[in-house]
Short mmCIF file of C-alpha atoms (C1' of nucleotides) in Angstrom, two decimals:
data_model
loop_
_atom_site.label_atom_id
_atom_site.label_comp_id
_atom_site.label_asym_id
_atom_site.label_seq_id
_atom_site.Cartn_x
_atom_site.Cartn_y
_atom_site.Cartn_z
CA UNK A 249 -16.41 17.81 5.12
CA UNK A 250 -17.39 17.42 8.77
CA UNK A 251 -19.61 14.42 9.39
CA UNK A 252 -21.91 15.08 12.29
CA UNK A 253 -21.85 12.49 15.02
CA UNK A 254 -24.74 10.05 14.63
CA UNK A 255 -26.28 11.22 17.92
CA UNK A 256 -26.94 14.86 17.06
CA UNK A 257 -28.78 14.96 13.77
CA UNK A 258 -31.49 17.13 12.40
CA UNK A 259 -34.80 15.31 12.54
CA UNK A 260 -35.07 14.92 8.75
CA UNK A 261 -31.49 13.75 8.49
CA UNK A 262 -32.09 11.11 11.14
CA UNK A 263 -35.21 9.95 9.30
CA UNK A 264 -33.33 9.64 6.02
CA UNK A 265 -30.52 7.79 7.75
CA UNK A 266 -32.94 5.33 9.30
CA UNK A 267 -34.60 4.73 5.94
CA UNK A 268 -31.27 3.93 4.30
CA UNK A 269 -30.42 1.44 7.03
CA UNK A 270 -33.86 -0.08 6.67
CA UNK A 271 -33.56 -0.78 2.96
CA UNK A 272 -30.01 -2.02 3.41
CA UNK A 273 -31.12 -4.36 6.16
CA UNK A 274 -33.97 -5.60 3.99
CA UNK A 275 -31.50 -6.48 1.23
CA UNK A 276 -29.22 -8.32 3.65
CA UNK A 277 -32.14 -10.23 5.13
CA UNK A 278 -33.16 -11.15 1.59
CA UNK A 279 -29.76 -12.76 1.22
CA UNK A 280 -28.02 -10.05 -0.77
CA UNK A 281 -24.88 -8.69 0.85
CA UNK A 282 -23.92 -6.61 -2.21
CA UNK A 283 -25.41 -3.31 -1.06
CA UNK A 284 -24.72 -1.11 -4.11
CA UNK A 285 -24.71 2.52 -2.95
CA UNK A 286 -26.77 3.65 -5.95
CA UNK A 287 -29.38 0.98 -5.34
CA UNK A 288 -29.61 1.90 -1.66
CA UNK A 289 -30.08 5.53 -2.63
CA UNK A 290 -32.83 4.77 -5.10
CA UNK A 291 -34.64 2.41 -2.75
CA UNK A 292 -34.44 4.92 0.09
CA UNK A 293 -35.55 7.76 -2.16
CA UNK A 294 -32.45 9.88 -1.63
CA UNK A 295 -29.52 11.04 -3.74
CA UNK A 296 -26.35 8.94 -3.84
CA UNK A 297 -24.40 11.71 -2.17
CA UNK A 298 -26.59 11.35 0.90
CA UNK A 299 -25.67 7.71 1.25
CA UNK A 300 -21.98 8.64 1.05
CA UNK A 301 -22.46 11.44 3.56
CA UNK A 302 -23.79 9.04 6.16
CA UNK A 303 -21.66 6.03 5.23
CA UNK A 304 -18.30 6.99 3.73
CA UNK A 305 -17.69 3.43 2.53
CA UNK A 306 -19.63 0.21 2.17
CA UNK A 307 -17.62 -1.19 5.02
CA UNK A 308 -18.97 1.66 7.17
CA UNK A 309 -22.53 0.87 6.11
CA UNK A 310 -22.06 -2.80 6.89
CA UNK A 311 -20.59 -2.01 10.29
CA UNK A 312 -23.60 0.17 11.08
CA UNK A 313 -25.87 -2.72 10.10
CA UNK A 314 -23.86 -5.10 12.26
CA UNK A 315 -23.85 -2.82 15.31
CA UNK A 316 -26.93 -4.39 16.89
CA UNK A 317 -25.62 -7.96 16.56
CA UNK A 318 -22.18 -6.92 17.68
CA UNK A 319 -23.63 -5.22 20.74
CA UNK A 320 -25.75 -8.24 21.62
CA UNK A 321 -22.80 -10.58 21.29
CA UNK A 322 -20.64 -8.29 23.38
CA UNK A 323 -23.24 -8.23 26.15
CA UNK A 324 -23.32 -12.01 26.04
CA UNK A 325 -19.54 -12.15 26.27
CA UNK A 326 -19.51 -9.84 29.27
CA UNK A 327 -22.06 -12.08 30.99
CA UNK A 328 -20.02 -15.16 30.15
CA UNK A 329 -16.85 -13.61 31.55
CA UNK A 330 -18.53 -13.51 34.97
CA UNK A 331 -19.97 -17.01 34.82
CA UNK A 332 -18.49 -19.19 37.60
CA UNK A 333 -18.62 -22.29 35.39
CA UNK A 334 -15.76 -21.45 33.02
CA UNK A 335 -16.04 -24.41 30.68
CA UNK A 336 -19.79 -24.08 30.24
CA UNK A 337 -19.49 -20.33 29.78
CA UNK A 338 -16.90 -20.70 27.04
CA UNK A 339 -18.91 -23.32 25.19
CA UNK A 340 -22.06 -21.27 25.53
CA UNK A 341 -20.36 -18.12 24.33
CA UNK A 342 -18.92 -19.84 21.28
CA UNK A 343 -22.35 -21.25 20.51
CA UNK A 344 -23.91 -17.81 20.86
CA UNK A 345 -21.25 -16.26 18.66
CA UNK A 346 -21.76 -18.87 15.95
CA UNK A 347 -25.50 -18.35 16.10
CA UNK A 348 -25.11 -14.58 15.74
CA UNK A 349 -22.72 -15.00 12.81
CA UNK A 350 -25.06 -17.36 10.99
CA UNK A 351 -28.07 -15.18 11.65
CA UNK A 352 -26.49 -11.90 10.58
CA UNK A 353 -23.98 -12.05 7.70
CA UNK A 354 -22.91 -8.46 8.34
CA UNK A 355 -21.48 -9.55 11.67
CA UNK A 356 -19.34 -12.11 9.86
CA UNK A 357 -17.94 -9.33 7.70
CA UNK A 358 -17.12 -7.16 10.71
CA UNK A 359 -15.56 -9.94 12.79
CA UNK A 360 -13.62 -11.20 9.81
CA UNK A 361 -12.29 -7.79 8.80
CA UNK A 362 -8.78 -6.84 9.74
CA UNK A 363 -9.69 -3.32 10.76
CA UNK A 364 -12.85 -1.33 11.39
CA UNK A 365 -14.15 1.77 9.62
CA UNK A 366 -16.42 3.24 12.32
CA UNK A 367 -15.35 4.40 15.75
CA UNK A 368 -18.32 2.64 17.32
CA UNK A 369 -17.24 -0.66 15.85
CA UNK A 370 -13.75 -0.25 17.24
CA UNK A 371 -15.11 0.42 20.72
CA UNK A 372 -17.48 -2.54 20.67
CA UNK A 373 -14.82 -4.84 19.22
CA UNK A 374 -12.42 -3.82 21.95
CA UNK A 375 -15.02 -4.54 24.59
CA UNK A 376 -15.82 -7.88 23.00
CA UNK A 377 -12.16 -8.85 22.85
CA UNK A 378 -11.71 -7.77 26.46
CA UNK A 379 -14.55 -10.01 27.65
CA UNK A 380 -13.15 -12.88 25.62
CA UNK A 381 -9.72 -12.37 27.14
CA UNK A 382 -11.11 -12.37 30.67
CA UNK A 383 -12.89 -15.64 30.05
CA UNK A 384 -9.86 -17.05 28.27
CA UNK A 385 -7.53 -16.25 31.15
CA UNK A 386 -9.75 -18.09 33.57
CA UNK A 387 -10.14 -20.99 31.14
CA UNK A 388 -6.39 -21.30 30.76
CA UNK A 389 -5.90 -21.16 34.53
CA UNK A 390 -8.52 -23.87 34.96
CA UNK A 391 -6.78 -26.03 32.37
CA UNK A 392 -9.87 -26.02 30.18
CA UNK A 393 -8.08 -24.81 27.03
CA UNK A 394 -4.56 -25.04 25.66
CA UNK A 395 -2.13 -22.46 26.96
CA UNK A 396 -1.18 -21.02 23.56
CA UNK A 397 -4.72 -19.97 22.66
CA UNK A 398 -5.13 -16.21 22.14
CA UNK A 399 -8.16 -13.97 21.85
CA UNK A 400 -7.44 -13.45 18.17
CA UNK A 401 -7.36 -17.21 17.73
CA UNK A 402 -10.87 -17.46 19.11
CA UNK A 403 -12.06 -14.71 16.81
CA UNK A 404 -10.44 -16.34 13.76
CA UNK A 405 -11.60 -19.85 14.66
CA UNK A 406 -15.21 -18.85 15.18
CA UNK A 407 -15.18 -17.00 11.84
CA UNK A 408 -13.72 -20.11 10.27
CA UNK A 409 -16.42 -22.25 11.81
CA UNK A 410 -19.13 -19.99 10.45
CA UNK A 411 -17.51 -20.27 7.04
CA UNK A 412 -17.42 -24.06 7.33
CA UNK A 413 -21.13 -24.20 8.15
CA UNK A 414 -21.85 -21.94 5.19
CA UNK A 415 -19.75 -24.04 2.83
CA UNK A 416 -21.48 -27.18 4.00
CA UNK A 417 -24.83 -25.70 3.13
CA UNK A 418 -27.41 -26.11 5.87
CA UNK A 419 -27.06 -25.07 9.49
CA UNK A 420 -27.58 -28.62 10.72
CA UNK A 421 -23.81 -29.01 10.86
CA UNK A 422 -23.35 -26.11 13.29
CA UNK A 423 -23.73 -28.05 16.51
CA UNK A 424 -21.42 -30.85 15.40
CA UNK A 425 -18.72 -28.45 14.21
CA UNK A 426 -19.04 -26.50 17.44
CA UNK A 427 -18.50 -29.67 19.41
CA UNK A 428 -15.38 -30.42 17.39
CA UNK A 429 -14.02 -26.93 17.97
CA UNK A 430 -14.56 -27.11 21.70
CA UNK A 431 -12.75 -30.45 21.85
CA UNK A 432 -9.96 -29.09 19.69
CA UNK A 433 -9.41 -26.21 22.07
CA UNK A 434 -8.60 -28.53 24.97
CA UNK A 435 -4.98 -28.75 26.16
CA UNK B 104 -22.29 -21.32 -29.92
CA UNK B 105 -20.24 -24.55 -29.73
CA UNK B 106 -17.23 -24.26 -27.48
CA UNK B 107 -14.45 -26.49 -28.66
CA UNK B 108 -13.03 -28.89 -26.12
CA UNK B 109 -9.83 -27.46 -24.62
CA UNK B 110 -7.78 -30.30 -26.11
CA UNK B 111 -8.41 -29.70 -29.80
CA UNK B 112 -7.69 -26.07 -30.49
CA UNK B 113 -6.18 -24.24 -33.38
CA UNK B 114 -2.62 -23.29 -32.57
CA UNK B 115 -3.35 -19.56 -32.38
CA UNK B 116 -6.39 -20.17 -30.21
CA UNK B 117 -4.37 -22.26 -27.80
CA UNK B 118 -1.73 -19.53 -27.65
CA UNK B 119 -4.32 -16.88 -26.88
CA UNK B 120 -5.90 -19.08 -24.25
CA UNK B 121 -2.56 -19.68 -22.55
CA UNK B 122 -1.84 -15.94 -22.53
CA UNK B 123 -5.17 -15.19 -20.83
CA UNK B 124 -4.50 -17.79 -18.15
CA UNK B 125 -1.02 -16.34 -17.70
CA UNK B 126 -2.17 -12.80 -17.04
CA UNK B 127 -4.99 -14.05 -14.81
CA UNK B 128 -2.55 -16.16 -12.80
CA UNK B 129 -0.23 -13.17 -12.49
CA UNK B 130 -3.04 -11.11 -11.02
CA UNK B 131 -3.95 -13.82 -8.54
CA UNK B 132 -0.33 -14.28 -7.51
CA UNK B 133 -0.15 -10.51 -7.02
CA UNK B 134 -2.96 -10.91 -4.50
CA UNK B 135 -5.86 -9.74 -6.66
CA UNK B 136 -8.66 -12.27 -7.01
CA UNK B 137 -10.98 -9.81 -8.79
CA UNK B 138 -10.14 -10.84 -12.36
CA UNK B 139 -12.25 -8.36 -14.36
CA UNK B 140 -12.90 -9.85 -17.78
CA UNK B 141 -12.20 -6.54 -19.53
CA UNK B 142 -8.89 -6.15 -17.71
CA UNK B 143 -7.86 -9.71 -18.57
CA UNK B 144 -8.69 -9.05 -22.21
CA UNK B 145 -6.67 -5.85 -22.34
CA UNK B 146 -3.69 -7.37 -20.52
CA UNK B 147 -3.73 -10.40 -22.81
CA UNK B 148 -4.13 -8.25 -25.91
CA UNK B 149 -7.41 -9.81 -27.02
CA UNK B 150 -11.01 -8.70 -27.32
CA UNK B 151 -13.39 -9.25 -24.42
CA UNK B 152 -15.43 -11.65 -26.44
CA UNK B 153 -12.45 -13.96 -26.69
CA UNK B 154 -12.22 -14.17 -22.94
CA UNK B 155 -15.91 -15.07 -22.76
CA UNK B 156 -15.51 -17.63 -25.52
CA UNK B 157 -12.87 -19.49 -23.55
CA UNK B 158 -14.30 -18.88 -20.08
CA UNK B 159 -18.08 -18.43 -20.06
CA UNK B 160 -18.02 -17.06 -16.52
CA UNK B 161 -15.49 -15.85 -14.01
CA UNK B 162 -16.14 -19.00 -12.02
CA UNK B 163 -15.05 -20.99 -15.09
CA UNK B 164 -11.86 -18.94 -15.36
CA UNK B 165 -11.08 -19.44 -11.70
CA UNK B 166 -11.68 -23.18 -11.96
CA UNK B 167 -9.27 -23.34 -14.88
CA UNK B 168 -6.70 -21.51 -12.79
CA UNK B 169 -7.28 -23.86 -9.88
CA UNK B 170 -7.05 -27.02 -11.98
CA UNK B 171 -3.35 -27.55 -11.30
CA UNK B 172 -3.70 -27.21 -7.53
CA UNK B 173 -6.82 -29.33 -7.51
CA UNK B 174 -5.07 -32.04 -9.48
CA UNK B 175 -2.07 -32.03 -7.18
CA UNK B 176 -4.25 -32.24 -4.10
CA UNK B 177 -6.26 -35.06 -5.62
CA UNK B 178 -3.11 -37.04 -6.36
CA UNK B 179 -2.04 -36.51 -2.76
CA UNK B 180 -5.44 -37.73 -1.54
CA UNK B 181 -5.23 -40.85 -3.68
CA UNK B 182 -1.79 -41.58 -2.22
CA UNK B 183 -3.10 -41.00 1.31
CA UNK B 184 -6.04 -43.33 0.75
CA UNK B 185 -3.54 -46.17 0.27
CA UNK B 186 -1.32 -45.29 3.20
CA UNK B 187 -1.32 -48.13 5.75
CA UNK B 188 -1.00 -45.67 8.65
CA UNK B 189 -4.53 -44.23 8.60
CA UNK B 190 -4.15 -41.63 11.31
CA UNK B 191 -0.91 -40.23 9.91
CA UNK B 192 -2.31 -40.25 6.39
CA UNK B 193 -5.38 -38.28 7.42
CA UNK B 194 -3.37 -35.71 9.32
CA UNK B 195 -0.90 -35.41 6.47
CA UNK B 196 -3.63 -35.02 3.90
CA UNK B 197 -5.37 -32.31 5.88
CA UNK B 198 -2.05 -30.51 6.25
CA UNK B 199 -1.44 -30.79 2.51
CA UNK B 200 -4.93 -29.54 1.73
CA UNK B 201 -4.53 -26.53 4.01
CA UNK B 202 -1.18 -25.75 2.45
CA UNK B 203 -2.64 -25.87 -1.07
CA UNK B 204 -5.56 -23.68 -0.04
CA UNK B 205 -3.29 -21.07 1.50
CA UNK B 206 -0.91 -21.13 -1.44
CA UNK B 207 -3.54 -20.85 -4.14
CA UNK B 208 -6.63 -18.74 -3.36
CA UNK B 209 -8.39 -20.00 -6.48
CA UNK B 210 -8.47 -23.47 -4.95
CA UNK B 211 -10.28 -22.04 -1.93
CA UNK B 212 -12.92 -20.63 -4.25
CA UNK B 213 -13.40 -23.95 -6.01
CA UNK B 214 -13.50 -26.07 -2.87
CA UNK B 215 -15.81 -23.58 -1.16
CA UNK B 216 -18.22 -23.33 -4.09
CA UNK B 217 -21.46 -25.28 -3.98
CA UNK B 218 -21.25 -26.37 -7.60
CA UNK B 219 -18.70 -26.33 -10.37
CA UNK B 220 -18.83 -24.63 -13.75
CA UNK B 221 -16.37 -26.76 -15.74
CA UNK B 222 -16.67 -30.47 -16.47
CA UNK B 223 -13.02 -31.01 -15.59
CA UNK B 224 -13.56 -29.52 -12.15
CA UNK B 225 -16.49 -31.83 -11.53
CA UNK B 226 -14.42 -34.87 -12.47
CA UNK B 227 -11.48 -33.88 -10.33
CA UNK B 228 -13.72 -32.98 -7.40
CA UNK B 229 -15.44 -36.31 -7.61
CA UNK B 230 -12.11 -38.10 -7.61
CA UNK B 231 -10.92 -36.01 -4.66
CA UNK B 232 -14.07 -36.74 -2.70
CA UNK B 233 -13.76 -40.43 -3.50
CA UNK B 234 -10.23 -40.59 -2.14
CA UNK B 235 -11.32 -38.70 0.96
CA UNK B 236 -14.18 -41.14 1.47
CA UNK B 237 -11.90 -44.15 1.17
CA UNK B 238 -9.56 -42.75 3.77
CA UNK B 239 -12.48 -41.69 5.94
CA UNK B 240 -14.04 -45.15 5.91
CA UNK B 241 -10.81 -46.69 7.10
CA UNK B 242 -10.35 -43.95 9.70
CA UNK B 243 -13.84 -44.56 11.06
CA UNK B 244 -13.28 -48.30 11.15
CA UNK B 245 -10.00 -47.76 13.02
CA UNK B 246 -11.79 -45.51 15.52
CA UNK B 247 -9.56 -42.60 14.58
CA UNK B 248 -12.41 -40.18 13.85
CA UNK B 249 -15.99 -39.76 15.03
CA UNK B 250 -18.55 -41.91 13.28
CA UNK B 251 -20.77 -39.06 12.11
CA UNK B 252 -18.05 -37.38 10.05
CA UNK B 253 -18.81 -37.15 6.33
CA UNK B 254 -16.69 -36.30 3.33
CA UNK B 255 -18.53 -33.01 2.93
CA UNK B 256 -17.74 -32.24 6.55
CA UNK B 257 -14.05 -32.59 5.83
CA UNK B 258 -14.35 -30.35 2.81
CA UNK B 259 -16.24 -27.70 4.75
CA UNK B 260 -13.99 -27.90 7.79
CA UNK B 261 -10.79 -27.53 5.83
CA UNK B 262 -12.26 -24.53 3.99
CA UNK B 263 -13.21 -23.09 7.35
CA UNK B 264 -9.73 -23.63 8.67
CA UNK B 265 -8.23 -21.83 5.70
CA UNK B 266 -10.60 -18.97 6.34
CA UNK B 267 -9.59 -18.87 10.00
CA UNK B 268 -5.91 -18.67 9.10
CA UNK B 269 -6.67 -15.87 6.66
CA UNK B 270 -8.74 -13.95 9.21
CA UNK B 271 -5.97 -14.30 11.76
CA UNK B 272 -3.52 -12.73 9.36
CA UNK B 273 -0.27 -14.64 9.09
CA UNK B 274 0.17 -18.32 8.31
CA UNK B 275 1.94 -18.99 11.58
CA UNK B 276 -1.41 -20.08 13.02
CA UNK B 277 -1.90 -22.82 10.42
CA UNK B 278 -0.12 -25.61 12.28
CA UNK B 279 -1.82 -24.86 15.57
CA UNK B 280 -5.28 -24.69 14.01
CA UNK B 281 -4.59 -27.89 12.13
CA UNK B 282 -3.68 -29.60 15.37
CA UNK B 283 -6.94 -28.41 16.93
CA UNK B 284 -8.96 -29.69 13.98
CA UNK B 285 -7.35 -33.12 14.09
CA UNK B 286 -8.07 -33.39 17.81
CA UNK B 287 -11.62 -32.20 17.24
CA UNK B 288 -12.22 -34.93 14.70
CA UNK B 289 -11.53 -37.70 17.22
CA UNK B 290 -14.48 -39.76 18.48
"C1'" DA C 38 -14.24 -21.39 -36.39
"C1'" DC C 39 -12.55 -17.86 -34.21
"C1'" DC C 40 -11.70 -13.07 -33.00
"C1'" DT C 41 -12.85 -8.02 -32.48
"C1'" DG C 42 -14.63 -4.23 -30.14
"C1'" DA C 43 -18.60 -1.16 -30.06
"C1'" DA C 44 -22.67 -0.92 -27.35
"C1'" DC C 45 -25.66 -1.00 -23.39
"C1'" DA C 46 -26.63 -1.45 -18.60
"C1'" DC C 47 -24.94 -0.90 -14.23
"C1'" DC C 48 -22.11 0.49 -10.14
"C1'" DG C 49 -18.48 3.46 -7.48
"C1'" DT C 50 -17.40 7.94 -6.41
"C1'" DT C 51 -17.13 12.92 -6.68
"C1'" DC C 52 -18.71 17.55 -6.64
"C1'" DA C 53 -20.99 21.81 -8.16
"C1'" DA C 54 -25.41 23.44 -7.43
"C1'" DG C 55 -29.29 23.83 -4.76
"C1'" DT C 56 -32.40 24.27 -0.11
"C1'" DA D 235 -25.79 21.85 7.25
"C1'" DC D 236 -27.66 18.98 4.43
"C1'" DC D 237 -29.40 17.07 0.12
"C1'" DT D 238 -29.55 16.35 -5.05
"C1'" DG D 239 -28.28 14.21 -9.14
"C1'" DA D 240 -25.42 14.87 -13.22
"C1'" DA D 241 -20.96 13.34 -14.55
"C1'" DC D 242 -17.04 10.39 -15.22
"C1'" DA D 243 -14.61 6.10 -14.94
"C1'" DC D 244 -15.04 1.39 -14.87
"C1'" DC D 245 -16.84 -3.44 -15.28
"C1'" DG D 246 -20.21 -7.28 -17.01
"C1'" DT D 247 -22.11 -9.07 -20.96
"C1'" DT D 248 -23.79 -9.44 -25.65
"C1'" DC D 249 -23.59 -9.54 -30.55
"C1'" DA D 250 -23.09 -7.92 -35.31
"C1'" DA D 251 -19.29 -7.59 -38.12
"C1'" DG D 252 -15.03 -9.13 -39.56
"C1'" DT D 253 -10.94 -12.79 -40.76
#
DNA sequence: ACCTGAACACCGTTCAAGT
DNA sequence: ACCTGAACACCGTTCAAGT
């Protein structure tokens, strides 16, 4: 069963695909990350098989929903990697990442997952990690962070921080926790 | 439908209850935190209704499974609250908490949940929080931690740390992350 | 008082049949 | 090429009927 690349789709297929993503996004924004395939199908007015054709797994659907946030964060990371003020750039990037994660729960799923389902997600994740590594190298050289800190550490720690904020309840803790993380990263 | 207190049970009822907890624990230890009520019933050789009679919700079942870990951690916290060396006690307690969380996933669910289902969990949680607060007060007074740190912060942060270790993959990151957290807590 | 298990609603997933 | 939706397996939850 050949799945056409998302770029070249028949007009009606593209419309149906967009509608599925719309209803899925609406559910997520309403606070429901469950995304039952049957419910998506019914809400989008299509058969279940169509949902599966476009998104072979729920993980794939979630990654598609997270693509926008992931792209925005990646762009931010690339900017930060070129910022002359290393310390400020790192802090700012971590703050931006935390904000993205709290705003879009699907991004938390993608960043917290051990492997990706979509090719696009893999590409973006690689680019994001690359930008983080560039910044991290400079930060280590400048003595801003401990030497044993890896890119995967940053990914895990920021996911952990998001989880902490969520466990605490409100988002008012975010800035304080972020401050603690930044201090904890120091050599 | 009056649910008998767990202490006073008919012998056969107690046996059946123990068997359900056994099979549930086996699943968790095998890495499966799903715990479908029907599957538990079948594995324990009882009807589904019996599972529901003893554990009105999956959250209740999980809390019952976590009770041992939660009790052990609470005892540790009470000990730590009396330790004359405040800084060492706090670090040690955080290390112990992280270890418990990583060892028993059900504890992570309970500590990360916003409210409890069982009365016993509420009591134990209250006691745990109390011990944490005692230690925290002394730590603040000694200038060991920042003044704006609350007991709920500690709970959230340790849950976040566990999540970070899990996202990272292995447990080899636990000690390093713990070190970062402790440093981040300083004033 | 306690247990059983059929019953109903729902969700995941597949696949033959349609256009 | 794409879509449909019936079909099957499974899980959550309840409740009338049993002991």
